[in-house]
XYZ file of C-alpha atoms in Angstrom:
710
model
C 0.000 0.000 0.000
C 1.132 3.523 -0.763
C -0.451 6.692 0.628
C -0.248 9.964 -1.289
C -1.955 13.281 -0.813
C -2.872 15.536 -3.726
C -4.841 18.723 -3.055
C -5.444 17.555 0.549
C -7.080 14.359 -0.705
C -5.529 11.097 0.478
C -5.230 8.391 -2.166
C -4.460 4.802 -1.162
C -2.752 2.633 -3.773
C -3.722 -0.866 -2.641
C -1.605 -2.664 -5.251
C 1.648 -0.785 -4.700
C 4.827 -2.665 -3.830
C 7.046 -5.420 -5.081
C 5.974 -9.034 -5.403
C 7.755 -10.154 -2.254
C 4.996 -10.889 0.265
C 7.317 -12.948 2.429
C 9.544 -9.930 3.006
C 6.788 -7.562 4.080
C 5.137 -7.857 7.405
C 1.795 -9.644 6.953
C 0.099 -7.220 9.336
C 1.164 -4.287 7.179
C 0.342 -5.796 3.796
C -2.961 -5.674 1.900
C -3.784 -8.131 -0.880
C -7.300 -7.096 -1.843
C -7.877 -9.592 -4.704
C -5.574 -12.534 -5.232
C -3.737 -12.772 -8.578
C -5.109 -9.407 -9.688
C -2.676 -9.109 -12.600
C -1.918 -10.144 -16.165
C 1.083 -12.007 -17.576
C 2.360 -8.959 -19.468
C -0.056 -6.068 -20.133
C -3.675 -5.278 -19.245
C -5.593 -3.476 -22.013
C -9.105 -2.890 -20.614
C -11.101 -3.488 -17.450
C -14.845 -3.426 -16.594
C -17.211 -4.232 -13.714
C -20.428 -6.203 -14.214
C -23.762 -4.503 -13.534
C -24.395 -6.451 -10.335
C -20.949 -5.438 -9.030
C -19.888 -8.986 -8.222
C -17.452 -9.602 -11.081
C -14.461 -7.667 -12.409
C -13.426 -8.572 -15.963
C -10.106 -7.612 -17.548
C -8.415 -8.382 -20.869
C -4.704 -8.457 -21.572
C -1.761 -10.168 -23.200
C 0.323 -12.300 -23.740
C -1.242 -14.643 -24.746
C -4.516 -12.800 -25.370
C -6.912 -13.664 -22.575
C -9.737 -12.544 -20.326
C -9.783 -12.976 -16.577
C -12.863 -12.790 -14.362
C -12.509 -12.049 -10.628
C -15.226 -12.773 -8.079
C -15.361 -9.966 -5.521
C -17.322 -12.124 -3.059
C -14.487 -14.666 -3.015
C -11.694 -12.090 -3.578
C -10.024 -14.402 -6.070
C -9.858 -15.398 -9.719
C -13.023 -17.146 -10.924
C -11.944 -18.203 -14.424
C -9.542 -17.409 -17.233
C -10.066 -17.901 -20.969
C -7.437 -17.530 -23.677
C -8.417 -15.953 -27.007
C -7.135 -16.213 -30.566
C -6.155 -12.543 -30.973
C -5.851 -9.341 -28.984
C -8.993 -7.593 -27.782
C -9.634 -4.028 -29.001
C -12.816 -3.529 -26.947
C -15.270 -5.680 -25.019
C -18.602 -5.243 -23.233
C -20.778 -7.122 -20.730
C -24.323 -7.546 -22.069
C -25.810 -9.255 -19.003
C -25.900 -8.393 -15.322
C -23.202 -10.973 -14.585
C -20.479 -12.536 -16.746
C -22.770 -14.879 -18.701
C -22.948 -12.755 -21.892
C -19.756 -11.145 -23.225
C -18.843 -9.589 -26.584
C -15.250 -9.118 -27.779
C -14.013 -7.050 -30.720
C -10.669 -8.426 -31.888
C -7.890 -6.741 -33.810
C -8.386 -9.100 -36.788
C -11.990 -7.942 -37.494
C -13.562 -10.852 -35.625
C -16.454 -10.383 -33.193
C -16.580 -13.158 -30.600
C -19.489 -13.995 -28.292
C -19.061 -15.840 -25.007
C -21.699 -17.392 -22.801
C -21.390 -18.688 -19.278
C -19.748 -21.944 -20.341
C -17.261 -20.303 -22.738
C -17.010 -19.571 -26.457
C -20.410 -19.388 -28.167
C -20.092 -17.843 -31.657
C -17.704 -15.886 -33.849
C -18.369 -13.659 -36.870
C -16.505 -11.011 -38.832
C -17.144 -7.380 -39.758
C -16.121 -5.916 -43.158
C -13.561 -3.408 -41.791
C -11.188 -3.266 -38.857
C -13.071 -2.156 -35.774
C -12.017 0.312 -33.076
C -15.039 0.491 -30.775
C -18.630 -0.700 -30.460
C -21.771 -0.001 -28.426
C -24.859 -2.039 -27.572
C -28.355 -0.635 -28.196
C -30.495 -2.445 -25.640
C -34.050 -1.735 -27.009
C -33.330 -3.139 -30.481
C -30.556 -5.638 -29.559
C -28.236 -3.988 -32.092
C -24.454 -3.811 -31.905
C -22.964 -0.694 -33.555
C -19.350 -1.124 -34.770
C -17.115 1.782 -35.822
C -13.622 1.572 -37.269
C -11.493 2.281 -40.317
C -14.492 3.076 -42.489
C -17.089 5.775 -42.980
C -19.833 3.216 -42.284
C -21.256 2.185 -38.937
C -21.985 -1.543 -39.105
C -25.092 -2.871 -37.345
C -25.400 -6.467 -36.126
C -28.790 -7.501 -34.761
C -28.438 -10.158 -32.068
C -32.126 -11.112 -32.122
C -32.232 -11.874 -35.849
C -28.604 -12.962 -36.038
C -27.754 -10.952 -39.153
C -26.239 -7.650 -40.265
C -28.588 -4.744 -41.003
C -28.115 -1.729 -43.248
C -25.124 0.366 -42.188
C -25.178 4.028 -41.184
C -23.270 6.179 -43.671
C -21.311 9.003 -41.988
C -19.390 11.906 -43.541
C -16.150 10.893 -41.865
C -13.234 8.990 -43.338
C -12.765 6.958 -40.138
C -14.611 6.639 -36.845
C -12.647 6.144 -33.634
C -15.163 5.822 -30.771
C -18.895 5.619 -30.144
C -21.394 5.655 -27.280
C -25.161 5.414 -26.677
C -27.040 7.644 -24.269
C -28.560 5.493 -21.490
C -31.728 7.686 -21.235
C -32.996 8.436 -24.743
C -30.596 6.073 -26.610
C -29.033 8.686 -28.879
C -26.105 7.151 -30.763
C -22.964 9.292 -31.162
C -19.717 8.545 -32.966
C -16.407 10.420 -32.840
C -14.523 10.841 -36.130
C -10.895 11.253 -37.035
C -11.650 14.764 -38.362
C -12.585 16.023 -34.904
C -16.383 15.879 -35.291
C -19.131 14.148 -33.324
C -22.100 12.857 -35.312
C -25.345 12.003 -33.480
C -27.885 9.532 -34.907
C -31.398 8.513 -33.890
C -31.600 4.673 -33.967
C -35.384 4.783 -34.378
C -35.284 6.455 -37.807
C -31.620 5.764 -38.653
C -31.014 9.407 -39.584
C -28.394 11.865 -38.412
C -29.887 14.446 -36.079
C -26.863 16.630 -35.348
C -23.150 17.277 -35.747
C -20.588 18.978 -33.490
C -17.240 20.361 -34.635
C -15.059 19.734 -31.574
C -11.671 20.269 -33.216
C -11.943 24.059 -33.488
C -13.559 24.381 -30.066
C -10.666 22.532 -28.413
C -8.068 25.004 -29.694
C -7.740 27.448 -26.824
C -5.276 30.287 -26.389
C -1.711 29.113 -25.997
C -2.417 25.678 -27.409
C 0.177 24.540 -29.937
C -1.308 21.869 -32.151
C -0.019 20.426 -35.414
C -3.122 19.641 -37.469
C -6.689 19.227 -36.327
C -7.221 16.917 -33.321
C -9.330 13.781 -33.663
C -11.844 12.370 -31.202
C -10.261 9.725 -28.948
C -13.003 9.158 -26.320
C -16.706 9.810 -25.838
C -19.044 9.464 -22.859
C -22.673 10.405 -22.068
C -23.917 11.445 -18.622
C -27.638 11.682 -18.091
C -29.848 12.876 -20.898
C -28.141 16.164 -21.850
C -24.446 16.034 -20.868
C -21.729 14.637 -23.089
C -17.925 14.616 -22.602
C -15.591 14.481 -25.581
C -11.865 13.707 -25.370
C -9.435 14.720 -28.123
C -6.121 13.315 -29.296
C -4.316 16.456 -28.092
C -5.293 16.107 -24.437
C -8.415 18.305 -24.109
C -11.772 17.314 -22.590
C -14.868 19.197 -23.787
C -18.178 19.170 -21.894
C -21.294 19.732 -24.032
C -24.938 20.316 -23.430
C -26.734 18.584 -26.274
C -28.882 21.674 -26.752
C -25.846 23.800 -27.638
C -23.124 23.527 -30.262
C -20.585 25.313 -28.063
C -18.804 23.518 -25.211
C -19.679 24.431 -21.659
C -16.117 23.775 -20.454
C -12.751 22.873 -21.962
C -10.301 21.075 -19.643
C -6.700 20.623 -20.816
C -4.419 17.924 -19.402
C -1.333 19.820 -20.653
C 0.455 16.614 -21.675
C -0.547 16.659 -25.360
C -1.535 12.981 -25.075
C -4.809 11.420 -26.288
C -7.595 11.090 -23.741
C -8.119 7.348 -23.274
C -10.936 7.181 -20.724
C -13.824 9.349 -19.518
C -16.057 8.622 -16.512
C -18.570 10.601 -14.464
C -18.911 10.532 -10.680
C -22.466 11.758 -10.034
C -22.510 12.088 -6.198
C -19.877 14.851 -6.279
C -20.434 16.058 -9.898
C -16.909 15.041 -10.874
C -15.320 14.006 -14.142
C -12.577 11.375 -14.155
C -10.491 11.773 -17.313
C -7.289 9.888 -18.057
C -4.546 9.883 -20.646
C -1.624 7.467 -20.721
C 0.263 9.450 -18.052
C -2.173 10.812 -15.464
C -5.718 10.506 -14.106
C -7.354 13.851 -13.348
C -10.459 14.212 -11.187
C -12.121 17.637 -11.575
C -15.451 19.375 -11.105
C -17.641 19.399 -14.191
C -19.184 22.799 -13.353
C -16.064 24.944 -12.972
C -13.182 22.634 -13.925
C -11.523 22.920 -10.497
C -9.141 20.043 -9.802
C -10.314 17.703 -7.065
C -7.285 15.385 -7.161
C -5.010 13.547 -9.559
C -3.358 10.119 -9.713
C -0.139 9.448 -11.580
C 0.847 5.749 -11.701
C 4.366 4.572 -12.416
C 3.382 2.968 -15.746
C 1.295 4.089 -18.717
C -2.480 3.835 -18.433
C -4.676 1.942 -20.901
C -8.100 2.105 -19.239
C -9.834 3.334 -16.058
C -12.924 1.830 -14.409
C -14.793 3.206 -11.379
C -16.525 0.730 -9.117
C -20.178 1.870 -8.897
C -21.214 3.907 -5.853
C -17.835 3.761 -4.159
C -14.521 5.560 -3.893
C -12.550 2.769 -5.566
C -11.245 2.730 -9.121
C -9.189 0.246 -11.148
C -6.648 0.963 -13.868
C -5.360 -1.197 -16.723
C -1.675 -0.440 -17.268
C 1.295 -1.280 -19.446
C 2.395 -3.543 -16.622
C 1.379 -6.955 -15.277
C -0.212 -5.406 -12.178
C -3.657 -3.818 -12.337
C -3.678 -0.904 -9.907
C -6.416 -0.397 -7.324
C -6.891 3.100 -5.873
C -9.142 4.033 -2.981
C -10.077 7.604 -1.945
C -11.845 7.521 1.457
C -12.625 10.121 4.126
C -15.560 11.883 5.717
C -15.062 15.048 3.708
C -14.093 15.450 0.084
C -14.118 11.706 -0.654
C -15.333 9.840 -3.711
C -17.352 7.409 -1.638
C -17.235 4.524 0.821
C -15.545 1.206 0.269
C -17.497 -1.466 -1.627
C -19.501 -3.972 0.393
C -17.095 -6.849 -0.360
C -14.125 -4.928 1.134
C -15.799 -2.840 3.817
C -12.832 -3.407 6.118
C -10.929 -0.748 4.141
C -12.850 2.019 5.900
C -11.742 0.849 9.346
C -8.219 0.294 8.124
C -7.865 3.784 6.666
C -9.303 5.326 9.822
C -6.685 3.540 11.919
C -3.915 4.701 9.606
C -5.129 8.285 9.856
C -5.155 8.106 13.651
C -1.634 6.642 13.880
C 0.186 7.535 10.686
C 3.421 5.658 10.055
C 5.241 6.983 7.068
C 8.046 4.442 7.448
C 5.904 1.317 7.292
C 6.419 0.819 3.576
C 10.120 1.631 3.249
C 12.146 -0.518 0.887
C 14.596 -3.246 1.739
C 18.167 -3.912 0.668
C 19.397 -7.360 -0.334
C 22.812 -8.266 1.091
C 24.915 -11.420 1.026
C 26.971 -12.945 3.800
C 30.086 -11.380 2.345
C 28.440 -7.941 2.448
C 27.505 -8.521 6.088
C 31.107 -9.442 6.900
C 32.388 -6.292 5.195
C 29.888 -4.180 7.136
C 30.565 -6.000 10.416
C 26.965 -7.196 10.794
C 27.512 -10.956 10.869
C 26.214 -11.082 14.432
C 22.749 -9.993 13.215
C 22.145 -13.270 11.379
C 19.116 -14.904 12.964
C 17.725 -11.691 14.395
C 14.584 -9.849 13.316
C 16.675 -7.203 11.533
C 17.619 -9.678 8.795
C 15.171 -11.809 6.836
C 16.718 -14.803 5.084
C 15.975 -14.991 1.369
C 17.699 -17.355 -1.121
C 21.482 -16.927 -0.744
C 21.345 -13.735 1.308
C 19.227 -11.515 3.520
C 16.898 -8.525 3.320
C 17.576 -5.641 5.649
C 16.099 -2.187 6.138
C 17.547 0.280 3.640
C 17.962 2.941 6.342
C 19.996 0.598 8.505
C 22.105 -0.342 5.498
C 22.929 3.278 4.630
C 23.676 4.137 8.246
C 26.031 1.194 8.773
C 27.732 1.740 5.437
C 28.458 5.385 6.263
C 29.940 4.306 9.619
C 31.978 1.461 8.108
C 33.489 3.685 5.407
C 33.592 7.285 6.646
C 35.878 8.344 3.797
C 33.468 7.294 1.055
C 32.615 10.903 0.285
C 36.285 11.805 -0.106
C 36.781 8.923 -2.533
C 33.667 9.978 -4.448
C 34.966 13.554 -4.590
C 38.376 12.437 -5.888
C 36.724 10.295 -8.578
C 34.628 13.253 -9.721
C 37.707 15.493 -9.874
C 39.549 12.835 -11.864
C 36.646 12.573 -14.311
C 36.577 16.366 -14.772
C 40.306 16.377 -15.493
C 39.932 13.597 -18.034
C 37.094 15.475 -19.737
C 39.204 18.616 -19.963
C 42.087 16.639 -21.440
C 39.909 15.374 -24.241
C 39.388 18.956 -25.419
C 43.108 19.420 -26.078
C 44.887 18.612 -29.313
C 45.615 14.914 -29.132
C 47.623 12.482 -31.142
C 45.674 9.485 -32.342
C 45.879 6.903 -29.606
C 44.443 3.445 -29.935
C 42.312 2.134 -27.058
C 43.275 -0.875 -24.991
C 40.320 -2.954 -26.183
C 39.559 -3.768 -29.841
C 42.587 -1.949 -31.261
C 42.168 -3.443 -34.748
C 38.540 -2.341 -34.952
C 39.394 1.168 -33.722
C 42.187 1.486 -36.300
C 39.825 0.377 -39.064
C 37.187 2.901 -37.994
C 39.815 5.666 -37.873
C 40.926 4.912 -41.430
C 37.347 4.935 -42.707
C 36.687 8.173 -40.826
C 39.735 9.803 -42.427
C 38.569 8.744 -45.894
C 35.104 10.197 -45.308
C 36.524 13.410 -43.864
C 38.795 13.818 -46.892
C 35.877 13.223 -49.233
C 33.719 15.737 -47.333
C 36.458 18.353 -47.479
C 36.648 18.013 -51.270
C 32.883 18.426 -51.563
C 31.651 21.790 -50.391
C 28.187 20.607 -49.269
C 29.240 17.124 -48.185
C 29.412 16.092 -44.549
C 31.257 13.167 -43.036
C 29.229 10.560 -41.239
C 29.563 10.443 -37.421
C 32.145 7.937 -36.197
C 31.455 5.191 -33.697
C 34.577 6.190 -31.772
C 33.038 9.549 -30.939
C 29.670 8.143 -29.907
C 29.164 7.713 -26.162
C 26.800 4.803 -26.728
C 29.679 2.634 -28.002
C 32.504 3.777 -25.725
C 32.254 0.676 -23.521
C 33.151 -1.425 -26.559
C 36.670 0.088 -26.445
C 36.998 0.217 -22.640
C 35.473 -2.948 -21.204
C 37.543 -6.126 -21.861
C 34.318 -8.152 -21.947
C 33.592 -6.620 -25.375
C 36.878 -7.828 -26.906
C 36.294 -9.346 -30.352
C 37.311 -13.011 -30.449
C 38.737 -13.532 -33.925
C 38.981 -17.308 -33.404
C 35.289 -17.749 -32.686
C 33.004 -19.421 -35.194
C 30.745 -16.373 -35.566
C 33.637 -14.045 -36.388
C 35.237 -16.393 -38.916
C 31.945 -16.863 -40.768
C 31.061 -13.159 -40.718
C 34.526 -11.771 -41.460
C 34.494 -12.533 -45.244
C 31.213 -10.647 -45.634
C 32.380 -7.679 -43.568
C 35.700 -7.549 -45.384
C 33.950 -7.587 -48.740
C 31.616 -4.782 -47.675
C 34.598 -2.777 -46.423
C 36.403 -3.235 -49.730
C 33.332 -2.101 -51.654
C 32.979 0.881 -49.360
C 36.603 1.905 -49.821
C 36.329 1.465 -53.565
C 33.190 3.583 -53.645
C 34.870 6.294 -51.542
C 37.835 6.359 -53.918
C 35.574 6.670 -56.939
C 33.571 9.432 -55.278
C 36.775 11.225 -54.398
C 37.941 11.026 -58.010
C 34.605 12.326 -59.236
C 34.713 15.184 -56.758
C 38.276 16.078 -57.809
C 37.548 15.951 -61.522
C 34.119 17.629 -61.050
C 32.798 16.265 -64.289
C 30.218 13.751 -65.437
C 31.039 10.115 -65.907
C 32.094 9.433 -69.516
C 29.945 7.190 -71.622
C 30.923 3.546 -71.575
C 32.649 3.810 -68.215
C 31.421 1.541 -65.430
C 29.375 3.280 -62.767
C 30.590 3.401 -59.175
C 27.577 1.420 -58.089
C 28.066 -1.272 -60.767
C 30.046 -4.314 -59.737
C 30.498 -7.665 -61.342
C 28.689 -10.683 -60.120
C 32.018 -12.417 -59.449
C 32.918 -9.729 -56.902
C 29.503 -10.012 -55.284
C 29.836 -13.777 -54.907
C 33.521 -14.038 -54.087
C 32.824 -13.900 -50.376
C 30.650 -16.995 -50.721
C 33.700 -19.128 -51.477
C 35.523 -17.646 -48.505
C 32.609 -18.442 -46.203
C 32.493 -22.005 -47.542
C 36.208 -22.388 -46.939
C 35.840 -21.142 -43.371
C 32.978 -23.560 -42.777
C 35.093 -26.425 -44.132
C 37.958 -25.492 -41.820
C 35.607 -25.260 -38.865
C 34.178 -28.701 -39.602
C 37.695 -30.134 -39.952
C 38.752 -28.599 -36.637
C 35.630 -29.958 -34.998
C 36.364 -33.464 -36.299
C 39.978 -33.281 -35.104
C 38.858 -32.113 -31.705
C 36.312 -34.918 -31.358
C 38.902 -37.470 -32.496
C 41.368 -36.203 -29.925
C 38.697 -36.350 -27.232
C 37.903 -39.948 -28.159
C 41.591 -40.871 -27.959
C 41.869 -39.305 -24.542
C 38.730 -41.092 -23.392
C 40.024 -44.456 -24.683
C 43.386 -43.930 -23.025
C 41.721 -43.068 -19.735
C 39.508 -46.157 -19.991
C 42.547 -48.439 -20.542
C 44.359 -46.914 -17.597
C 41.293 -47.302 -15.409
C 40.916 -50.995 -16.308
C 44.555 -51.700 -15.645
C 44.322 -49.906 -12.369
C 41.342 -52.074 -11.427
C 43.313 -55.228 -12.376
C 45.989 -54.283 -9.851
C 48.775 -53.098 -12.125
C 51.296 -50.671 -10.787
C 51.336 -47.060 -11.750
C 54.845 -47.249 -13.142
C 53.870 -50.182 -15.357
C 50.870 -48.229 -16.567
C 52.998 -45.212 -17.397
C 55.487 -47.416 -19.246
C 52.745 -49.196 -21.170
C 51.195 -45.822 -22.010
C 54.446 -44.754 -23.633
C 55.190 -48.019 -25.461
C 51.729 -49.204 -26.584
C 49.750 -46.546 -28.409
C 46.730 -47.956 -30.304
C 46.631 -47.166 -33.982
C 43.613 -45.706 -35.704
C 42.690 -49.095 -37.232
C 42.948 -50.973 -33.932
C 40.543 -51.573 -31.084
C 41.682 -51.375 -27.479
C 43.489 -54.445 -26.102
C 41.583 -56.608 -23.636
C 40.133 -60.009 -22.943
C 36.834 -59.156 -24.597
C 38.369 -57.705 -27.829
C 40.793 -59.019 -30.396
C 43.001 -57.067 -32.769
C 42.043 -56.555 -36.392
C 45.584 -56.947 -37.761
C 46.031 -60.752 -37.321
C 45.352 -61.328 -41.015
C 47.741 -64.298 -41.294
C 45.866 -66.290 -38.642
C 42.563 -65.499 -40.342
C 43.819 -66.707 -43.717
C 45.128 -69.916 -42.148
C 41.793 -70.587 -40.496
C 39.937 -69.947 -43.751
C 42.102 -72.547 -45.561
C 41.495 -75.170 -42.856
C 38.593 -77.599 -43.109
C 35.360 -77.181 -41.233
C 36.236 -80.091 -38.923
C 39.527 -78.503 -37.903
C 37.918 -75.147 -37.284
C 35.211 -76.713 -35.127
C 37.813 -78.613 -33.150
C 39.724 -75.411 -32.496
C 36.546 -73.694 -31.345
C 35.701 -76.593 -29.019
C 39.177 -76.581 -27.513
C 39.225 -72.803 -26.979
C 35.570 -72.614 -25.935
C 34.962 -69.645 -28.257
C 32.982 -69.055 -31.422
C 33.895 -66.675 -34.273
C 31.503 -64.936 -36.593
C 33.121 -63.229 -39.591
C 31.728 -61.269 -42.462
C 33.949 -60.727 -45.483
C 31.425 -58.391 -47.045
C 32.079 -55.765 -44.389
C 35.854 -55.421 -44.524
C 36.628 -58.882 -43.013
C 35.600 -57.783 -39.531
C 35.435 -60.532 -36.898
C 33.399 -60.757 -33.718
C 34.607 -63.129 -30.981
C 32.569 -64.158 -27.987
C 32.896 -66.790 -25.230
C 30.239 -69.458 -24.783
C 28.995 -69.845 -21.225
C 28.384 -73.550 -20.368
C 26.467 -74.957 -17.492
C 27.851 -77.501 -15.043
C 25.803 -80.325 -16.609
C 27.146 -79.542 -20.104
C 30.713 -79.571 -18.842
C 30.198 -82.977 -17.144
C 28.611 -84.387 -20.306
C 31.505 -83.138 -22.469
C 34.002 -84.610 -19.998
C 32.211 -87.988 -20.093
C 32.178 -87.980 -23.908
C 35.874 -87.090 -23.991
C 36.715 -89.999 -21.649
C 34.559 -92.398 -23.733
C 36.378 -91.405 -26.964
C 39.758 -91.931 -25.307
C 38.652 -95.398 -24.102
C 37.439 -96.352 -27.602
C 40.751 -95.244 -29.085
C 42.607 -97.630 -26.730
C 40.374 -100.603 -27.611
C 40.359 -99.935 -31.343
C 42.484 -102.309 -33.502
C 43.734 -101.574 -36.985
C 42.324 -103.670 -39.896
C 44.949 -102.681 -42.442
C 46.391 -106.248 -42.700
C 43.148 -107.540 -44.156
C 42.901 -107.460 -47.946
C 39.692 -106.979 -49.747
C 38.817 -109.958 -52.124
C 36.747 -110.130 -55.171
C 33.145 -109.759 -54.538
C 30.127 -108.759 -56.306
C 29.689 -105.309 -57.610
C 28.404 -102.352 -55.565
C 24.913 -103.518 -56.196
C 25.453 -107.303 -56.094
C 25.955 -108.289 -52.451
C 29.121 -108.944 -50.442
C 32.146 -110.861 -51.548
C 34.548 -112.837 -49.459
C 36.684 -109.937 -48.592
C 33.665 -108.101 -47.279
C 32.720 -111.010 -45.043
C 36.257 -111.279 -43.609
C 36.298 -107.532 -42.910
C 32.955 -107.756 -41.150
C 34.220 -110.641 -39.026
C 37.304 -108.685 -38.128
C 35.197 -105.802 -36.946
C 32.968 -108.083 -34.949
C 35.953 -109.651 -33.252
């Protein structure tokens, strides 16, 4: 909360302060409505007719939020397809809403959500609802006023105005006179019953008072009816004109003196006040004599203002996530009491008036533990003077300034010496100086100096020519040549890719300067057939492309080399780690690291890998028979899978056997050895003549069979 007094009227800003509720004392903090804010910006705000709901639109993303004042919290939130230009509440509560979007769409919402969407022919800027006929009147970037009948669900014949564009519109709540404000500074009034224009006011000339400096005629930026005969008109130059509909001359002209468009107009009937607002200030003044009642100036720009009915509270939509809430109480000279749903504000403001504390809402200073040690306040950790927050503490700003002045009493002397040193340096710059390169970005400074000299020489040859301002002499870029953080890294990828383009542009620029200098010296027209200074061959234009490609190739090559080196280091570290796990000594590891370096075609040595360079053994195995190869695999307990189609790569893996398989193999091995011992050779037997292969056995066959049986 923030309390301000303007013209002896106290104004309470209930939404003032930073979003740090844990830092503030809960007893001294007021959160009227929870989450009363938008993600980025709030564009417009309204209160329903029954006073229970507050509706606001904002960005980003485009959305509408509805707050329930009885619950003091957010009721619902709906996101929209595009930003809202204007919206209105057609029912007493939130059940019927109309939105005019920036993309010409008109969207209708019911209680459950989106209901219907249609489109108007031109971009709209404002609309009004005519209750007796259920017509919506849309004005925008057109001379026509479009009418949409909600009962029939169709567009009706438009109203043709004399204006090029219409900015705002409003309907009188008593006799339903429709008025539209034009971009030419006129107000046209129409009777909806006969659809004819009944009057026109020229507000542009009436708003030009003595001492007003205006470029062009002002346009109408806001419009508001009050009762049956009073109308307020706001202009784009910051004037508010009060009219009686029976007269073409304004009763009163109120100037905001900011030359900003009037964005909102409201009437406060109990005190006969007008609440007008531009993007900078809200002014509350008497509509009879124009005397200022009070004014409110928020910290951010204003988009819309809404007064809660029959109360002294008003809401503002700002160019800020927070939506401000202002309350003007008091027995005398007050806008009104607090609303029924926050009646406690009256008692609270009375207590604050009885015991004013101007220091309740002072700011805090964030300090770290190192700052506390430098200030000698480490002993305050854990006390009520320090509130822990993240990696530091919050402390009262007054205490911080007081302790800092005591800890460093010579701070003013140091500040004074720094100011004197700065003055001396500024006076030195006015002397005649030799060109001196800065400490940071010397190459860039030298290049800019050379280009500046060329332009100065060219300007001196031309009488009317002027040299372009140099970056070296611009204060906005001085940190680039003073702060080491702005040093150009010529080895970075961005610089190497951009340097060919910049160099080519610099060469073209120098060439153009030389040609212009020659033309200025000769002071004659370019001879026919000679190439123009702006004409360049396509080869020159595209030469930098090859340089950029070459730089990209080098960058890719360096990236590959770096990754290869990282892989080598990772492999070497893995080998050392495995050997260390196997119990090898460090000296042996260092010696093996020096002697055995794996080649690029080799895989790391180990029990689970085999080298790829044993080509002789592979060829020998390929020449052996299948029986021999299987025997070797059985003896070694390994199996090899090779594929000659993929570079003769070989994968070796060990077969895991169960205990039963090992016993079975051992039994078979013992059986074969026993059979070999019992086996007798039959080479001494000779085969006799017998029948052919198909004619039975001969004698020799019988003897051989007997030998086997024996």
